[in-house]
Coordinates of C-alpha atoms in Angstrom, one line a residue:
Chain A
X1 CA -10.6 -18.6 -24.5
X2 CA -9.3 -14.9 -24.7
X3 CA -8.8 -13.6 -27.8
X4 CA -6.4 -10.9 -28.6
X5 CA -5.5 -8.7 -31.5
X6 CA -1.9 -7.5 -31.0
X7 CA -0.8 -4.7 -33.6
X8 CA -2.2 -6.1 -36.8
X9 CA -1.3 -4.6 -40.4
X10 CA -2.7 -5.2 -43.3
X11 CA -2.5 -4.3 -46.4
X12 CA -3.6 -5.2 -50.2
X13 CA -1.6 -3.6 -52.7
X14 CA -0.8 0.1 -51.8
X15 CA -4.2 -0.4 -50.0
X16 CA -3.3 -0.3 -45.8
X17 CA -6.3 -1.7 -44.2
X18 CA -5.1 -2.2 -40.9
X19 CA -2.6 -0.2 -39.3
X20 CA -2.0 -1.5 -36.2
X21 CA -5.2 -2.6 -34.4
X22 CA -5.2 -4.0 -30.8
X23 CA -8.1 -5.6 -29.2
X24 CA -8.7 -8.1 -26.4
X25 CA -12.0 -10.3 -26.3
X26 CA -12.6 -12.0 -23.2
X27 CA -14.2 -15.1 -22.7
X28 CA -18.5 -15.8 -24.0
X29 CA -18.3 -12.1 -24.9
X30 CA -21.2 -10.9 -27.7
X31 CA -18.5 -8.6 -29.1
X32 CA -19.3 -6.5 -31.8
X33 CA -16.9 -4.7 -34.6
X34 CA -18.6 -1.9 -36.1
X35 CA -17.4 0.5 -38.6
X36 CA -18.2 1.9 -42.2
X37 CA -17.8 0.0 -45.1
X38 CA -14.6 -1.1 -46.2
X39 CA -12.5 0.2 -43.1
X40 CA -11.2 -3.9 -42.3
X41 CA -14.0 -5.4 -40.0
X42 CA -14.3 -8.7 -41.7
X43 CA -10.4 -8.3 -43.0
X44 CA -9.5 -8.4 -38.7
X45 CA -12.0 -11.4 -37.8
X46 CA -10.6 -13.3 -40.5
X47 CA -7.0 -13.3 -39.2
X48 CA -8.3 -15.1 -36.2
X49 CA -8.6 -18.3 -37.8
X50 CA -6.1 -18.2 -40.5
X51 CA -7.9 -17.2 -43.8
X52 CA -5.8 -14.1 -43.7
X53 CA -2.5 -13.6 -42.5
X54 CA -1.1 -10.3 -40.7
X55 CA 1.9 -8.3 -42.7
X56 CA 3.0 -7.5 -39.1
X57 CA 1.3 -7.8 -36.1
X58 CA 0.3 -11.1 -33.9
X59 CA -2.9 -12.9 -33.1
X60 CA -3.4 -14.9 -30.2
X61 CA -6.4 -17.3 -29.1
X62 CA -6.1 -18.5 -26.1
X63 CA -2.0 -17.1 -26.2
X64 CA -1.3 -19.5 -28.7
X65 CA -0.4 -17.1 -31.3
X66 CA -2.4 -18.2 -34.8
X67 CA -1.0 -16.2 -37.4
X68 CA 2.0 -17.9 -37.5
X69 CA 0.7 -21.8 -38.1
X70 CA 0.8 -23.8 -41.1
X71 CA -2.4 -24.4 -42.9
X72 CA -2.3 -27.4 -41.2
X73 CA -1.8 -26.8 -37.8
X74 CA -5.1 -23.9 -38.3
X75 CA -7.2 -27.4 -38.5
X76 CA -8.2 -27.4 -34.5
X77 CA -8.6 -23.6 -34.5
X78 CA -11.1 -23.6 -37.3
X79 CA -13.0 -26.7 -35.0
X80 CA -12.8 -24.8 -32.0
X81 CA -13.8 -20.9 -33.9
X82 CA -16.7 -21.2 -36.9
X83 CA -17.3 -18.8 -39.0
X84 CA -20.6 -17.6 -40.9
X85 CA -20.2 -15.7 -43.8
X86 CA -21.6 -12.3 -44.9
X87 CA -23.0 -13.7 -48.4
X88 CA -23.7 -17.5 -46.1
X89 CA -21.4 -18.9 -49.0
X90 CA -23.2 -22.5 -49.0
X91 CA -22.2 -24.2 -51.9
X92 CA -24.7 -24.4 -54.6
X93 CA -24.5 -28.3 -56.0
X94 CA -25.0 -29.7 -52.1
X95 CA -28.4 -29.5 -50.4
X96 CA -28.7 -28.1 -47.2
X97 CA -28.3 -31.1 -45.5
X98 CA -25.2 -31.4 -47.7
X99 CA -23.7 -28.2 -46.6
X100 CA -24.6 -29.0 -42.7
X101 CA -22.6 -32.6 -42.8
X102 CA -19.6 -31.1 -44.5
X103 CA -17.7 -30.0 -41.7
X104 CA -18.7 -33.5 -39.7
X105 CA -17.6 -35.1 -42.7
X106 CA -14.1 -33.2 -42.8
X107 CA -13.5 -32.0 -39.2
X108 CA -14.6 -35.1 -37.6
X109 CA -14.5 -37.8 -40.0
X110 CA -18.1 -39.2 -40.2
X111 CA -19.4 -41.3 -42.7
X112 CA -21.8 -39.7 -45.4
X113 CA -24.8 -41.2 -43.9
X114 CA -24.0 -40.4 -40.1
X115 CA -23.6 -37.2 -41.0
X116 CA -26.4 -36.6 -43.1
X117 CA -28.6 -37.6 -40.1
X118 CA -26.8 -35.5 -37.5
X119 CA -27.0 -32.5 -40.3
X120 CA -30.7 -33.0 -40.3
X121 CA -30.7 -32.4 -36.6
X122 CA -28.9 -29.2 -36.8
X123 CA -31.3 -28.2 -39.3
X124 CA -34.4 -29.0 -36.5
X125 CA -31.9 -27.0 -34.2
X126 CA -32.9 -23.5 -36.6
X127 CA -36.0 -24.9 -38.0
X128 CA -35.0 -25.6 -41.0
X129 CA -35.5 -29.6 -40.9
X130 CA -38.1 -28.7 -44.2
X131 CA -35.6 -27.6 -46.2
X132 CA -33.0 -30.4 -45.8
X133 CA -33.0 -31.8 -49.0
X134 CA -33.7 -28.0 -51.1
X135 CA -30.7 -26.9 -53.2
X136 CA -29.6 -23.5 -51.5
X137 CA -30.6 -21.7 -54.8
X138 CA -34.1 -22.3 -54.1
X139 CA -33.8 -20.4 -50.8
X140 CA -34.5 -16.9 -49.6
X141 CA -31.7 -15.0 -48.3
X142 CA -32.7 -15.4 -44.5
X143 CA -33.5 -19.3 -45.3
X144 CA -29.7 -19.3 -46.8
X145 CA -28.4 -17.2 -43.4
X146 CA -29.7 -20.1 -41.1
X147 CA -28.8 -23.1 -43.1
X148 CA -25.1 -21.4 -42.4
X149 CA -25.3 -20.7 -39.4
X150 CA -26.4 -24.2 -38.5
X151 CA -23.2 -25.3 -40.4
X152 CA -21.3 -23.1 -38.5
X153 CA -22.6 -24.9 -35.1
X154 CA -22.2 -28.2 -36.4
X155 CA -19.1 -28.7 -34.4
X156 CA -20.2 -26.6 -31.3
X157 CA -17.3 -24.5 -31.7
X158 CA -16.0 -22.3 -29.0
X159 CA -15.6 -19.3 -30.9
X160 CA -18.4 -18.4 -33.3
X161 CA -17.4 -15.2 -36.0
X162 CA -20.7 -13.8 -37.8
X163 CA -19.9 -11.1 -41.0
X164 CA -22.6 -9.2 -40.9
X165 CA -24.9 -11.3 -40.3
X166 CA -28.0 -9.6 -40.3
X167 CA -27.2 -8.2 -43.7
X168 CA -29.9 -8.3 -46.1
X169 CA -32.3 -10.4 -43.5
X170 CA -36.0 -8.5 -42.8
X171 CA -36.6 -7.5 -39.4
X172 CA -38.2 -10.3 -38.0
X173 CA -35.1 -12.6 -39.0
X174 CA -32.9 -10.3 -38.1
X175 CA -34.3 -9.7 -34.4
X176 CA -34.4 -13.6 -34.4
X177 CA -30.6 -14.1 -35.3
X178 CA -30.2 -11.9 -33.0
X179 CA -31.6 -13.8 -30.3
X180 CA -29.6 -17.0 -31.5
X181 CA -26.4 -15.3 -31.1
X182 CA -27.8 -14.0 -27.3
X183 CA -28.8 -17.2 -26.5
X184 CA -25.6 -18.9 -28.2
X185 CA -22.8 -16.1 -25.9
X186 CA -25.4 -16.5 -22.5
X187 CA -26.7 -20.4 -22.8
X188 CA -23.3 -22.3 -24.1
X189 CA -20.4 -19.7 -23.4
X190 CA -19.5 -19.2 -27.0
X191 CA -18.0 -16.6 -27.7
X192 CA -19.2 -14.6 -30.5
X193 CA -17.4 -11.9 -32.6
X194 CA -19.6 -10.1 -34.8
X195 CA -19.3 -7.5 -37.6
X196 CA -22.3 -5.5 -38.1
X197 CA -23.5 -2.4 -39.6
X198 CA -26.8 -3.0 -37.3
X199 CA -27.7 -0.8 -34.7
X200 CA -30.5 -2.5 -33.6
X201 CA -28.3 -5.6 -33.1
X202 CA -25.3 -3.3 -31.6
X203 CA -27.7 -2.1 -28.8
X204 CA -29.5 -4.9 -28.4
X205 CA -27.2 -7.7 -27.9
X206 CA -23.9 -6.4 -28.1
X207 CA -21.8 -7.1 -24.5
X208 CA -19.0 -4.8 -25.7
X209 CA -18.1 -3.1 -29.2
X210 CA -15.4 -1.9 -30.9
X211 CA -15.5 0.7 -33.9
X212 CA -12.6 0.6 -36.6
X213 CA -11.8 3.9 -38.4
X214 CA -8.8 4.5 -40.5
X215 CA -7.5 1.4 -40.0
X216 CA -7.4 1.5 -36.3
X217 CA -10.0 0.6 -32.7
X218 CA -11.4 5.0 -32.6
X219 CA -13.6 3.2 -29.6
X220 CA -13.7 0.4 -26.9
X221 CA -16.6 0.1 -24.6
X222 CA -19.9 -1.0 -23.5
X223 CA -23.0 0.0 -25.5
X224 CA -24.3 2.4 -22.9
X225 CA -20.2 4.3 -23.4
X226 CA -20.7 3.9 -27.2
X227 CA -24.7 5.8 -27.0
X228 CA -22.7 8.1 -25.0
X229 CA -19.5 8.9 -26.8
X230 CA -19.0 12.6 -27.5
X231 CA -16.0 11.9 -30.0
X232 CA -17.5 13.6 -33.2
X233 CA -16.9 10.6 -35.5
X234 CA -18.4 7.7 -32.9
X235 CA -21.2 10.3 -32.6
X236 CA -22.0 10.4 -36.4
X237 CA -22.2 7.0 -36.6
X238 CA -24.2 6.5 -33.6
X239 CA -27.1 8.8 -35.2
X240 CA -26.4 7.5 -38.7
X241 CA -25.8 11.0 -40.1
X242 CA -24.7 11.5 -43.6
X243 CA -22.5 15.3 -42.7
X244 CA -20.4 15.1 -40.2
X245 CA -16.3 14.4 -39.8
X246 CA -16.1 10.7 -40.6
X247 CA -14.3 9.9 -44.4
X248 CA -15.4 7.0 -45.7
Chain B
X1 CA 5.1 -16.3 -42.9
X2 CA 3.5 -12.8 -43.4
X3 CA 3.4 -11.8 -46.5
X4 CA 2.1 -8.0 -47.8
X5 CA 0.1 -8.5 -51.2
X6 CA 2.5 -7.0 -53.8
X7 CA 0.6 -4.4 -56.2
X8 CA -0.9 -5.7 -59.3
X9 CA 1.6 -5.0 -62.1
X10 CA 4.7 -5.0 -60.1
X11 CA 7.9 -6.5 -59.9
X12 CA 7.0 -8.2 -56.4
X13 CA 3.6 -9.0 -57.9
X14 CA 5.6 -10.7 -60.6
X15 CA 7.7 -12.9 -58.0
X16 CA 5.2 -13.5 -55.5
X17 CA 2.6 -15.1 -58.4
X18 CA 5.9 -16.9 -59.5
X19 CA 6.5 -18.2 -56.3
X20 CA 2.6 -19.3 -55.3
X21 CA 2.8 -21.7 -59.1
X22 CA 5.4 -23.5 -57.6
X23 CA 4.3 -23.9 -54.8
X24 CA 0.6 -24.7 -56.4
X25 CA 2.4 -27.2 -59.0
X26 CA 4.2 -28.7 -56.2
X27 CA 1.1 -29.3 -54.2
X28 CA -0.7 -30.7 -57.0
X29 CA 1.4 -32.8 -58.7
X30 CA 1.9 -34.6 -55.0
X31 CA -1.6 -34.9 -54.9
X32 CA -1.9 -36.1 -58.3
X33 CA 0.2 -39.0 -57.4
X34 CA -0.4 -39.8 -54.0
X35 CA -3.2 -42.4 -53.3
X36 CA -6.9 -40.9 -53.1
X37 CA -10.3 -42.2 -51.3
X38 CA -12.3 -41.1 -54.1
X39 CA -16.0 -40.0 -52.3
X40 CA -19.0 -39.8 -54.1
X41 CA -18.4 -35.7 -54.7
X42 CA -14.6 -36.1 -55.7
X43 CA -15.7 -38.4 -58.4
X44 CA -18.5 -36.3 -59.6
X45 CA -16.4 -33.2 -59.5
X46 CA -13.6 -35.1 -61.7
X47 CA -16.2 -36.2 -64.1
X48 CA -17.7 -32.7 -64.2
X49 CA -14.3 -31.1 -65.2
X50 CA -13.4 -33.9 -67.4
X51 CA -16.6 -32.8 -70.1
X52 CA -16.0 -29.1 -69.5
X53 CA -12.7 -29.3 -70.6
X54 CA -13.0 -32.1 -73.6
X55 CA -16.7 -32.4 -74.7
X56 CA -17.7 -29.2 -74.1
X57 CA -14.0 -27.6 -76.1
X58 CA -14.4 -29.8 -79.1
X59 CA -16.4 -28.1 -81.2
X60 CA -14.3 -24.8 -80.9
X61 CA -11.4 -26.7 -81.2
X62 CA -12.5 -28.0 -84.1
X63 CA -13.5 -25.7 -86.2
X64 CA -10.3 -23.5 -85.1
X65 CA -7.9 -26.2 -85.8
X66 CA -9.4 -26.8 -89.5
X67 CA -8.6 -23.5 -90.0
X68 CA -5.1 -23.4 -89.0
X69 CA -4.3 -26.6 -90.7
X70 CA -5.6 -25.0 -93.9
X71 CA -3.1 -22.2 -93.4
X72 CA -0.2 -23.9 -92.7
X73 CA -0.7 -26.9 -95.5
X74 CA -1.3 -23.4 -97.7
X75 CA 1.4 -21.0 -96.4
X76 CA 4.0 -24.5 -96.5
X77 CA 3.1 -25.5 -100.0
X78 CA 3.0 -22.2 -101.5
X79 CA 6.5 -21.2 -100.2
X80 CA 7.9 -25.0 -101.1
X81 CA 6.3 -23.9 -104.5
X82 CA 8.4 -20.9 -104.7
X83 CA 12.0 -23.4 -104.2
X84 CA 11.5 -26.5 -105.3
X85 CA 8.8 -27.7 -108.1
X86 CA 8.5 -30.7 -106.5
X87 CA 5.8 -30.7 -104.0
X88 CA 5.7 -34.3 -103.1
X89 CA 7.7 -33.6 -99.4
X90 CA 5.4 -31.0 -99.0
X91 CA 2.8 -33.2 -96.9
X92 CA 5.1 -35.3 -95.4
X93 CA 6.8 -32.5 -93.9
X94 CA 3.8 -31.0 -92.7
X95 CA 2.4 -34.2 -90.7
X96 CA 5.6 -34.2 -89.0
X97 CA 5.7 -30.5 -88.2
X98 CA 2.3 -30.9 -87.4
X99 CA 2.7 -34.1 -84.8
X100 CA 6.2 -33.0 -83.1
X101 CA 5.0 -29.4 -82.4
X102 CA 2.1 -27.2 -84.2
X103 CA -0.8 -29.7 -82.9
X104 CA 0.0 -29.1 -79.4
X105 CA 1.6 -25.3 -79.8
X106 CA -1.1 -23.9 -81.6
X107 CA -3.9 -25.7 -80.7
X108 CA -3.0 -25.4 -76.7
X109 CA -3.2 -21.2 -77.3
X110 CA -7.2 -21.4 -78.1
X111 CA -7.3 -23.8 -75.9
X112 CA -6.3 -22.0 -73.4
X113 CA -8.3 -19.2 -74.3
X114 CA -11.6 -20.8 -73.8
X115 CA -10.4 -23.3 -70.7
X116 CA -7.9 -21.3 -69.1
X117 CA -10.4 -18.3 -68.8
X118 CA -13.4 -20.5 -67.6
X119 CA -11.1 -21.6 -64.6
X120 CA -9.5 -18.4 -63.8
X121 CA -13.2 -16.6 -63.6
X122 CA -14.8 -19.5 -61.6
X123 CA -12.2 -19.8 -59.1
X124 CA -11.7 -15.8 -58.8
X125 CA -16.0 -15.7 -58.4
X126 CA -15.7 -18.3 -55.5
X127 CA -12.5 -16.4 -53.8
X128 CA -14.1 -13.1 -53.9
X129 CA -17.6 -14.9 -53.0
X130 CA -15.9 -16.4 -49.8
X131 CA -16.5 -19.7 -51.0
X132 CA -12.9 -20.9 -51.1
X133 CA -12.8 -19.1 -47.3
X134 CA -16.0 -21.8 -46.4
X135 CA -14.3 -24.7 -47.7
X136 CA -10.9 -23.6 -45.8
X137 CA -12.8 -23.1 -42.5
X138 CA -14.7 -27.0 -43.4
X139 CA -11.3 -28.4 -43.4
X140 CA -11.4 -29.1 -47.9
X141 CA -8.1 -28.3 -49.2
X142 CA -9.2 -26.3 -52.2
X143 CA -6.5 -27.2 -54.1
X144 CA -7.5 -30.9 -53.5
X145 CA -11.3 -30.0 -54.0
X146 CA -10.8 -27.4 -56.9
X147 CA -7.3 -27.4 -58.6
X148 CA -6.4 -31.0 -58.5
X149 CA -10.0 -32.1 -60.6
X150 CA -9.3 -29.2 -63.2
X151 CA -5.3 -30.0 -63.6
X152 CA -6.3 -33.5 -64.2
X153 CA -8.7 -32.9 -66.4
X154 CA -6.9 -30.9 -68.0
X155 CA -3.8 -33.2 -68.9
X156 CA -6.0 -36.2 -69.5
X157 CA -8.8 -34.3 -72.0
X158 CA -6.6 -31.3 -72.9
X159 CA -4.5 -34.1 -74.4
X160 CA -7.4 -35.6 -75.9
X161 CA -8.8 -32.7 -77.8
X162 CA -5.4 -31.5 -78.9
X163 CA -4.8 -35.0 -80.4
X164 CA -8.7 -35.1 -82.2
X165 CA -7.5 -31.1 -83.2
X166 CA -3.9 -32.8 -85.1
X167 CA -6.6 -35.2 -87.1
X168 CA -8.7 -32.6 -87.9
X169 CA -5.6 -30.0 -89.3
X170 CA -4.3 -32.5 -90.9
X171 CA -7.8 -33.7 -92.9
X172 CA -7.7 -29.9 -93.5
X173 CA -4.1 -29.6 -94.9
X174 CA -4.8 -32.7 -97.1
X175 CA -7.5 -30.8 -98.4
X176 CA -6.1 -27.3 -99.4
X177 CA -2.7 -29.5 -100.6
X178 CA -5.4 -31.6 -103.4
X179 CA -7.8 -29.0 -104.2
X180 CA -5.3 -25.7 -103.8
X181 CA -2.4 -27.4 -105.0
X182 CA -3.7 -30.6 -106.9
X183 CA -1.1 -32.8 -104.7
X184 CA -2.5 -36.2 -104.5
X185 CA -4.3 -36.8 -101.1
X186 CA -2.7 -40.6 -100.7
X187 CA 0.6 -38.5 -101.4
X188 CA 0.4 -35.3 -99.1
X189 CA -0.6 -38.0 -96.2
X190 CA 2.9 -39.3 -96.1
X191 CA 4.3 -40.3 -92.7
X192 CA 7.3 -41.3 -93.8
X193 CA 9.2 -38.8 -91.9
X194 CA 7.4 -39.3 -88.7
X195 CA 8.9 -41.9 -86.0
X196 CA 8.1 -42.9 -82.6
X197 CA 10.0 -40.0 -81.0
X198 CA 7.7 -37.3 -83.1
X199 CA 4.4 -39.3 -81.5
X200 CA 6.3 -39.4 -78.0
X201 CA 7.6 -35.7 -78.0
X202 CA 4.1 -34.9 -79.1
X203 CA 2.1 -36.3 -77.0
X204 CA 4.3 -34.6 -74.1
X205 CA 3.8 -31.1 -74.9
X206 CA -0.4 -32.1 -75.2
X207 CA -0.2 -33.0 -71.7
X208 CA 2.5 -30.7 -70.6
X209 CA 0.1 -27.6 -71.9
X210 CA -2.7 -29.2 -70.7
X211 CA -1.4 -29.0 -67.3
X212 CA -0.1 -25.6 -67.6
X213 CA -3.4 -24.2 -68.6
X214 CA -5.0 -25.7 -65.5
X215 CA -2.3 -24.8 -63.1
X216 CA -1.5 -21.0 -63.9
X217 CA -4.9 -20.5 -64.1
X218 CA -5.7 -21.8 -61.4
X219 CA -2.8 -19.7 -59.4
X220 CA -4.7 -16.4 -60.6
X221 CA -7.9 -17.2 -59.5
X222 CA -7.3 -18.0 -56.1
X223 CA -5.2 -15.1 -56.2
X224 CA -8.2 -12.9 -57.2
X225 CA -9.4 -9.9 -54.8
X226 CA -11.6 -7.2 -55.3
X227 CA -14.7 -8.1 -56.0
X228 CA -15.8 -8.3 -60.2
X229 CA -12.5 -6.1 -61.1
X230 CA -10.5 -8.5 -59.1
X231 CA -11.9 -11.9 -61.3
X232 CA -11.7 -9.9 -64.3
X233 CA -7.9 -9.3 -64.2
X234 CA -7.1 -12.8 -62.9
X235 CA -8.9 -14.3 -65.9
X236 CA -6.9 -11.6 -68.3
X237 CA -3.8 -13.0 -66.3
X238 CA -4.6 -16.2 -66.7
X239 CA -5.1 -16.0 -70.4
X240 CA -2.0 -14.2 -71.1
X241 CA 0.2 -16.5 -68.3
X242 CA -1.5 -19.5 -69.9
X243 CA -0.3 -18.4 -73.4
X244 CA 3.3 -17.3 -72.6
X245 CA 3.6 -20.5 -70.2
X246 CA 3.6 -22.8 -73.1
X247 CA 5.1 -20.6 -75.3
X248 CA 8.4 -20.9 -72.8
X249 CA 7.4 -24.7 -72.5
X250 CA 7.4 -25.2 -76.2
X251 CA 11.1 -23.8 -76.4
X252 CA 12.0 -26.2 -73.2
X253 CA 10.6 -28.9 -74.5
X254 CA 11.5 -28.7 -78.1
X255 CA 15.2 -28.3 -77.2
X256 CA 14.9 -31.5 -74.6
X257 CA 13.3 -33.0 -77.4
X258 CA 16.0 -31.7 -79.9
X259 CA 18.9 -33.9 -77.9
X260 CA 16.6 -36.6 -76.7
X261 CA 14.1 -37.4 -79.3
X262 CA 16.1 -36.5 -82.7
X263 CA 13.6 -35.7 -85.5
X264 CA 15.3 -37.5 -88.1

């Protein structure tokens, strides 16, 4: 399921975000969009399945071009391509196991009790069966992070997108989502797209990566080309320096 | 199909919000009416709505509506005062101002105030949260999830607590009319010029505002972006599109009313 990125603006207000980025993601690719913050990252993933929609530009998954469907028609894309969100966005008045069946309940129609018991096995699936029945505000940021990502492989979607998804995690959870997403791209052939600030999760994981600046792909490649880049601005943020030519 | 977000403040920012209530009252209002399997949640999320919106507005309501029924029974006898002698039309005239327009008019501004704000804030908070993004990917409509349990809570106990605010102004105007005035209460409580089409015509703006409130506010906080800026514009938005929405709705409806539902 080839994913491709052809031209996409965006902008919010006099704000141009995106001016015009093209990308291609192959098939169970660990593909990672890195950047600083606020140049589009999670603006671009989220015109894959709809939740944003190009001011010019296309979007194609698997060449059927998604920018241009009907809220309706985006219903089988967002089956086939889940999402987890930067801040995990569970909702706060379902429990865990609440949150897991929703999208059995809407996508596929179960009952409330079949999906309640299928959610609790997604929750065995990250180890977090112990927590089914908590409220999400009683949770730790890292507990939060893998109650939604078990929501967002309730469906065994094809397509996985993770914002930042080690964000705010310690190490130990972080190294371990990263693992999951590893094990996700390599085991089951999803394809994953993720946005990260990480470099430990760039270099470790990451199968190719792009990096947005100014609104636009500054580099395509593997890790081993990005470690190696000699354009001043790739090489900045490679070594995390604060002087150097990149505006952020 | 791909539509650049217009600048706040703007001309196109003023069309493009225009065109996204429609399109929001459209969706709604076929929601409203088209047959629902009511779940658990959808039920629970109605009833929730349904207590912020009437329970939890009636005290302010109150207490603001006393006030402003004392200030019109004042400003209306002291002027009648100043004409005729006679101030014995003085409360009959004022229940029927105050049943074919003020009750609704004024009371659905404060009202707005309080409810139209609370929406426009939690809505904007779950947009720039990605919350509203979650429930899109889970296949809930939000406006089925969010808007439609606040627009009909809003016409069903907006109505309600603009209705209990009319009693209350109009306890108040008795009030200031016998001890400001020394007009009999038993007289000042006159509905002698009131008929059916006053109750009717009444009644119709309540629910009219009420849903107004709900649906422009809702509009701006699911138009909200930029993190806490973002919700605090939309619910500034909300507040003043709430209040100039049934300001224009009062001048529809009382000219509709005029022609249809003849005051005298």
């Amino acid at each position: 399921m080839p994913i491709r990125f052809a031209n996409v603006h965006k902008s919010f207000g006099a704000k141009e975000v995106l001016r015009g980025v093209s990308l291609t993601i192959e098939d169970g690719e660990c593909f990672f969009i890195v950047g600083a913050s606020g140049v589009g990252k999670s603006v671009l993933i989220k015109h894959l399945v709809g939740l944003l929609r190009p001011d010019a530009g296309d979007v194609f998954l698997d060449e059927e071009e998604v920018s241009r469907l009907s809220e309706h028609a985006l219903r089988p894309i967002r089956k086939r391509c889940a999402m987890v969100f930067q801040s995990s966005t569970l909702f706060d008045s379902m429990t865990c196991a609440e949150n897991v069946a929703l999208p059995l309940r809407k996508h596929r129609g179960l009952g409330a009790a079949d999906a309640l018991v299928e959610a609790r096995r997604r929750l065995a699936g990250v180890r977090m069966e112990g927590f089914a029945d908590a409220l999400p505000a009683a949770l730790g940021d890292g507990l939060r992070k893998r109650v939604a990502i078990a929501r967002a492989l309730t469906l065994e979607p094809e397509v996985v997108l993770f914002d930042e998804p080690t964000t705010s995690l310690d190490p130990v959870s972080a190294r371990r989502t990263d693992q999951l997403i590893a094990r996700l791209c390599r085991d089951d052939g999803v394809t994953a797209v993720v946005v990260s600030h990480d470099l430990s999760s760039i270099f470790g994981i990451a199968d190719r990566i792009a990096m947005l600046y100014k609104g636009g792909v500054r580099f395509l490649g593997t890790p081993e080309e990005f470690r190696a880049c000699d354009d001043p601005v790739v090489r900045q943020f490679v070594r995390g320096e604060a002087e150097g030519p990149m505006e952020v | 199909m791909a539509t650049a977000f217009p600048s706040p403040g703007s001309l196109a920012a003023l069309r493009f919000q225009l065109r996204e209530l429609v399109k929001l009252t459209r969706r709604t209002l076929e929601m409203a009416v088209a047959p629902r399997r009511g779940g658990r949640a959808a039920r629970r999320a109605f009833a929730e709505q349904m207590h912020l919106v009437g329970n939890r507005s009636m005290p302010f309501m109150i207490v603001t509506m006393a006030f402003i029924g004392a200030i019109i029974s004042f400003q209306t006898a002291l002027q009648s005062q100043e004409i005729l002698p006679d101030l014995s039309q003085v409360g009959a005239t004022f229940t029927k101002l105050l049943v074919r327009d003020l009750a609704a008019s004024v009371g659905a501004l404060p009202l707005a105030t309080r409810v139209g704000a609370g929406i426009a804030a939690e809505l904007g908070s779950m947009v720039v949260t990605e919350q509203v993004d979650a429930l899109r990917m889970n296949n809930a409509d939000p406006v089925e999830t969010l808007v439609l349990p606040r627009f009909v809570a809003c016409v069903v106990m907006g109505t309600v607590v603009l209705v209990v605010g009319g009693f209350v102004a109009f306890g108040a105007g008795v009030l200031v009319g016998q001890v400001a005035f020394g007009i009999e209460a038993r007289t000042f409580a006159s509905t002698a010029l009131l008929n059916g089409g006053d109750v009717a015509l009444g009644l119709a703006k309540c629910a009219t505002y009420g849903g107004a409130i709900a649906l422009v506010s809702s509009e701006r906080g699911l138009s909200a972006f930029g993190g806490s800026e973002g919700v605090g514009r939309a619910t500034t938005e909300a507040v003043v599109g709430s209040c100039f929405t049934i300001i224009v709705l009062n001048v529809l409806l009382s000219t509709g009313g005029h022609f249809l539902l003849p005051a005298l």
